[in-house]
XYZ file of C-alpha atoms in Angstrom:
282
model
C 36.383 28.505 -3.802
C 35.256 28.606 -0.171
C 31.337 29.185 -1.350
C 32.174 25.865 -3.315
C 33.617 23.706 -0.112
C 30.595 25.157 1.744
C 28.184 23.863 -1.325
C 29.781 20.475 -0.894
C 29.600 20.150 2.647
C 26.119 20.879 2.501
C 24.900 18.547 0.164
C 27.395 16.158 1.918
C 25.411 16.711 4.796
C 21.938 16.499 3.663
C 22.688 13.603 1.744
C 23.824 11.776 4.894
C 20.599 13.361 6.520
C 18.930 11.584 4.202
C 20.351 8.081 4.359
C 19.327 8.405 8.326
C 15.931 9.313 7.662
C 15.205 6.346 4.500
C 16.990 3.868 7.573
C 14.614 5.307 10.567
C 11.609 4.737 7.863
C 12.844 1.006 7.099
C 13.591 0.563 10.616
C 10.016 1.568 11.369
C 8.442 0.071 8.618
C 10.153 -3.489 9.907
C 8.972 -2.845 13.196
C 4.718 -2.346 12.430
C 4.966 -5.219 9.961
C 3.190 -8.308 10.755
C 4.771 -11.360 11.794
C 5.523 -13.784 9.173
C 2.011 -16.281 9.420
C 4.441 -19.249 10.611
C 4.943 -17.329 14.128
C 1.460 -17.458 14.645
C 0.037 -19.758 16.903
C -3.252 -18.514 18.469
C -5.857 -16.414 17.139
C -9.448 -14.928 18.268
C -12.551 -13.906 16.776
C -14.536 -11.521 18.750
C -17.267 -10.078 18.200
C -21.190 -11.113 17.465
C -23.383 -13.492 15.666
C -21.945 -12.501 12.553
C -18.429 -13.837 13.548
C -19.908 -16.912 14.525
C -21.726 -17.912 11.525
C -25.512 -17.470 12.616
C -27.924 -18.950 10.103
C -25.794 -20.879 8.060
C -25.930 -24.468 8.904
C -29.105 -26.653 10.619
C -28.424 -25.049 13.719
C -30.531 -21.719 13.894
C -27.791 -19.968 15.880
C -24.165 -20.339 16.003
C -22.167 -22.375 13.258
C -18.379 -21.108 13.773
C -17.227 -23.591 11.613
C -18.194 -21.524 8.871
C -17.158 -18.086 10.278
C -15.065 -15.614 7.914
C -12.675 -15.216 10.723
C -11.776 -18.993 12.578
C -14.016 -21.492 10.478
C -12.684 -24.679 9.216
C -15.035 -24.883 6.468
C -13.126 -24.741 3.000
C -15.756 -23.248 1.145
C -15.488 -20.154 3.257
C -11.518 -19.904 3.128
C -11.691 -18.077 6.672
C -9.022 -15.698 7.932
C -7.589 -18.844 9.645
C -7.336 -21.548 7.043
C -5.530 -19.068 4.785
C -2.728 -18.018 7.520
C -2.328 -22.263 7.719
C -1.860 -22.231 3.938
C 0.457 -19.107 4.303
C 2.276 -20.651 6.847
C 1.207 -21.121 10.194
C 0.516 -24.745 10.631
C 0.219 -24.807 13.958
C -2.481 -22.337 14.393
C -5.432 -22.389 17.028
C -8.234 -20.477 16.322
C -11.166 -19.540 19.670
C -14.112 -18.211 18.346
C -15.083 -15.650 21.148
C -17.621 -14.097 19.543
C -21.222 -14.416 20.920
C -24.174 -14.396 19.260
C -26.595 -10.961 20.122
C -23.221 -9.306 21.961
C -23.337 -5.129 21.593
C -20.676 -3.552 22.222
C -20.290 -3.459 26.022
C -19.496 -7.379 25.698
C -16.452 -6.547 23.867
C -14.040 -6.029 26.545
C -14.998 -9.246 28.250
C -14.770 -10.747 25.136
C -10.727 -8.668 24.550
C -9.767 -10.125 28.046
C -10.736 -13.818 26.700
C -8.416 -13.530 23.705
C -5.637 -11.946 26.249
C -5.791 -15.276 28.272
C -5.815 -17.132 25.220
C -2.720 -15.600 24.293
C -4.358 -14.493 21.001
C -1.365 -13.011 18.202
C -4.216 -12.610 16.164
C -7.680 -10.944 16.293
C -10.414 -9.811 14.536
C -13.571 -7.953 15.670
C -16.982 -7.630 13.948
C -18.984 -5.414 16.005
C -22.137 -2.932 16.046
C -24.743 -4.252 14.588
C -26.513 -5.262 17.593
C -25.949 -1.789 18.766
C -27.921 -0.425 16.184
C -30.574 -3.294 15.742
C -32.509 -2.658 18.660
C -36.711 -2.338 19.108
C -36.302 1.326 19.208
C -34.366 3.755 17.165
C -34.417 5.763 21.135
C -32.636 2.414 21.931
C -29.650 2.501 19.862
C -26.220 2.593 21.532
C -25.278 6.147 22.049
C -21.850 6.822 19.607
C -20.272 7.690 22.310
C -20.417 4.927 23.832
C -19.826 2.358 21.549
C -16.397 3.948 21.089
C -15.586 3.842 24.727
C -16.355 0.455 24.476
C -14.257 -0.595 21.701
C -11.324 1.243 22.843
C -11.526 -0.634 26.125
C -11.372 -3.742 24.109
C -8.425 -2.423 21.947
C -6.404 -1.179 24.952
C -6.719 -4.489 26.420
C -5.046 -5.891 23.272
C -2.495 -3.853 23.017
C -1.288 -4.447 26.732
C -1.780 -8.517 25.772
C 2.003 -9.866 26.657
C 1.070 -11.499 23.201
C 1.247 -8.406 21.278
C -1.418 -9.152 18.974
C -1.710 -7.892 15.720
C -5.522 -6.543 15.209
C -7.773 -6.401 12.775
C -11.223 -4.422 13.052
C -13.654 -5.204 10.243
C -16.211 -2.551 9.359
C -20.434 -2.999 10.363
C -22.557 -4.392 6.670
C -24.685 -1.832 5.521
C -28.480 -2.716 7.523
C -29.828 -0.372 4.651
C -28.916 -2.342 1.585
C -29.933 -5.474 3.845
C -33.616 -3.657 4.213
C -33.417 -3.134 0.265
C -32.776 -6.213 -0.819
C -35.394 -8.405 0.745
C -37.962 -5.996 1.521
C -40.412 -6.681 -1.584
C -40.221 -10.267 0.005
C -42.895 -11.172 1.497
C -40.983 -14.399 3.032
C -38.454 -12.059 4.192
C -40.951 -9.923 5.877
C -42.958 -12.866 7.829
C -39.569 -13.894 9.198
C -38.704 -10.840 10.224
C -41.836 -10.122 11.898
C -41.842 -13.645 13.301
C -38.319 -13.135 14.782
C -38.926 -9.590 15.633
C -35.432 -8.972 13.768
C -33.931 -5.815 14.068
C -36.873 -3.790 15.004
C -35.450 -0.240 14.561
C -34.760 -0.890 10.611
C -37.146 -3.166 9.792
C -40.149 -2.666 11.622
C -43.529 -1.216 8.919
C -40.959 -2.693 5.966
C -43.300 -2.074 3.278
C -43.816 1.617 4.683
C -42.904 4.737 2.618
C -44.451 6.764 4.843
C -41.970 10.084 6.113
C -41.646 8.859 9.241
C -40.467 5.109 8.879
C -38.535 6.439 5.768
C -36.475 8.580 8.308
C -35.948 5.895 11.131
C -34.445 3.741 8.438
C -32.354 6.403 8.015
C -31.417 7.223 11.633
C -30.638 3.584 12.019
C -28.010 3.926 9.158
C -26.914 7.394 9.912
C -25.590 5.368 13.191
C -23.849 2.212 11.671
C -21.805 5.418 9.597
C -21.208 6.747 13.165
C -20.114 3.770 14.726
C -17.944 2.796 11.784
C -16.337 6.152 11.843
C -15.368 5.114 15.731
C -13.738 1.775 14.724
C -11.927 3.740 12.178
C -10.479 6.111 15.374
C -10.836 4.038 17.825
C -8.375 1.638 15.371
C -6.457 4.196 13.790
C -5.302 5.165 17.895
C -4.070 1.969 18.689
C -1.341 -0.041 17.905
C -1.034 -2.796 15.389
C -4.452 -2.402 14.262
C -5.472 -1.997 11.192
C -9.374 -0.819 9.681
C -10.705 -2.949 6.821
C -11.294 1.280 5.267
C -14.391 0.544 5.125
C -14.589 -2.593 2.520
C -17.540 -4.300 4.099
C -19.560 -1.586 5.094
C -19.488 -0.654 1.491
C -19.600 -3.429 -0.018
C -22.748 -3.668 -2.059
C -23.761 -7.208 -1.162
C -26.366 -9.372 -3.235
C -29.234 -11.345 -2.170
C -26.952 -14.434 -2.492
C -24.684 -13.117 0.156
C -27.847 -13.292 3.026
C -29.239 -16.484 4.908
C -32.491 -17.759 4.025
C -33.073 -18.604 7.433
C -33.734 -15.487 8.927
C -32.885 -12.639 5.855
C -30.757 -11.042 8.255
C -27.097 -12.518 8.621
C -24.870 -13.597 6.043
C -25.030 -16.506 4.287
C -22.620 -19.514 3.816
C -21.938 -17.857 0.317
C -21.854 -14.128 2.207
C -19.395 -15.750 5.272
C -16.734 -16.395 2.359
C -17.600 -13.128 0.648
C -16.611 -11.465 4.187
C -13.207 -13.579 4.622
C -11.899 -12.430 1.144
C -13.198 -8.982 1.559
C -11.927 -8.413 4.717
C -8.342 -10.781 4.066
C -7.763 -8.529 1.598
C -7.719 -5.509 3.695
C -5.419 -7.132 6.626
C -1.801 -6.761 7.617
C -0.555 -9.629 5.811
C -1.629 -8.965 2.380
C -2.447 -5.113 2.442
């Protein structure tokens, strides 16, 4: 008889232990979800020439109306025009991004958005790090994580609160791949001196330019790895996981203008990719 109270009491208990535990996770769960879209009233893009649209309008360096992140082009169905269609009609997008920024910009560039009173940001960064005239000159990993989690710690102390989203760096491999049996690819690239440490001797197979394509590579992996931690450490931010830096992008997806940054075509590839992956949907 007692053994059978005792039994009860027990499971009594552990069911109520239980019921406490499923209403912390709820509670908790409610408190790192997003904002509905309609609360949101200010959002940033920061980051480099990929956020603002290099290459894909006349202008042969920034278009930001077509950027994945803030653009107001429809064909491109940015990150902003599909929070307005979700919701949040009174949105203001600021494109702080700046063409040929590294990493050490992106503080600077954090503070901006805090002013702006950003409850929204993204942040494409890195590949200026690793496209430099030297494979010697690459940003050291080390410090292209210092420098991002300078940026996200500025964020997170925003008064704003703003959720974040990091998007991971495009492959500069597959980008090599894709155009380098063009030989229009390969004058431009020359001509603009365009990301020196990966595509410099493009139509090399010797061992040596074989392995500083790979060394150039090795540290968009290493830097992605850091946005992943550097992310992963901070709160409300969320990692794309690695979409776009796996993505296996087609020649359709680069500009014609240089062979280098992504296209009109690529821009709206990015903003579905990368929607996909963010706080609202994912």
């Amino acid at each position: 008889m007692h053994s059978s109270i005792g039994a009860r009491r027990a499971l009594a208990a552990l069911a109520a232990s239980a019921l406490l535990l499923a209403g912390s996770l709820v509670s908790a769960s409610a408190a790192n979800a997003a904002p509905p879209p309609a609360q949101v009233v200010s959002m940033a893009a920061l980051g480099d020439s990929i956020s603002q649209a290099a290459m894909t309008c006349s202008s042969l360096t920034s278009c930001p109306a077509n950027s994945w992140s803030t653009g107001s082009t429809t064909s491109v169905n940015s990150h902003y025009l599909r929070l307005r269609a979700a919701g949040a009609t009174g949105l203001v997008a600021y494109n702080d991004a700046v063409s040929g920024a590294a990493s050490g910009a992106l503080p600077a560039q954090a503070q901006k958005a805090v002013t702006q009173g950003a409850q929204y940001v993204t942040i494409e960064i890195g590949a200026n790090d690793a496209c430099t005239s030297t494979v010697a000159g690459m940003t050291p990993t080390a410090t292209f994580k210092a420098n991002v989690q300078a940026a996200l710690a500025a964020l997170a102390a925003s008064p704003s609160s703003p959720e974040i989203f990091v998007a991971s760096i495009p492959s500069l491999q597959r980008m090599y791949d894709l155009n380098k049996g063009s030989s229009t690819a390969r004058f431009v690239w020359a001509l603009l001196g365009t990301c020196k440490s990966m595509l410099a001797n493009p139509t090399s197979t010797a061992a040596v330019d074989v392995q500083r394509r790979a060394a150039v590579q090795q540290r968009v992996n290493e830097f992605n790895q850091a946005l992943s931690e550097a992310c992963g450490a901070t709160a409300k931010c969320r990692y794309d996981g690695g979409a776009v830096a796996n993505y296996a992008f087609v020649k359709s997806d680069i500009s014609t203008r240089d062979y280098f940054h992504p296209s009109l075509s690529g821009q709206a590839t990015l903003a579905a990719l990368t929607w996909a992956k963010t706080q609202w949907v994912s």
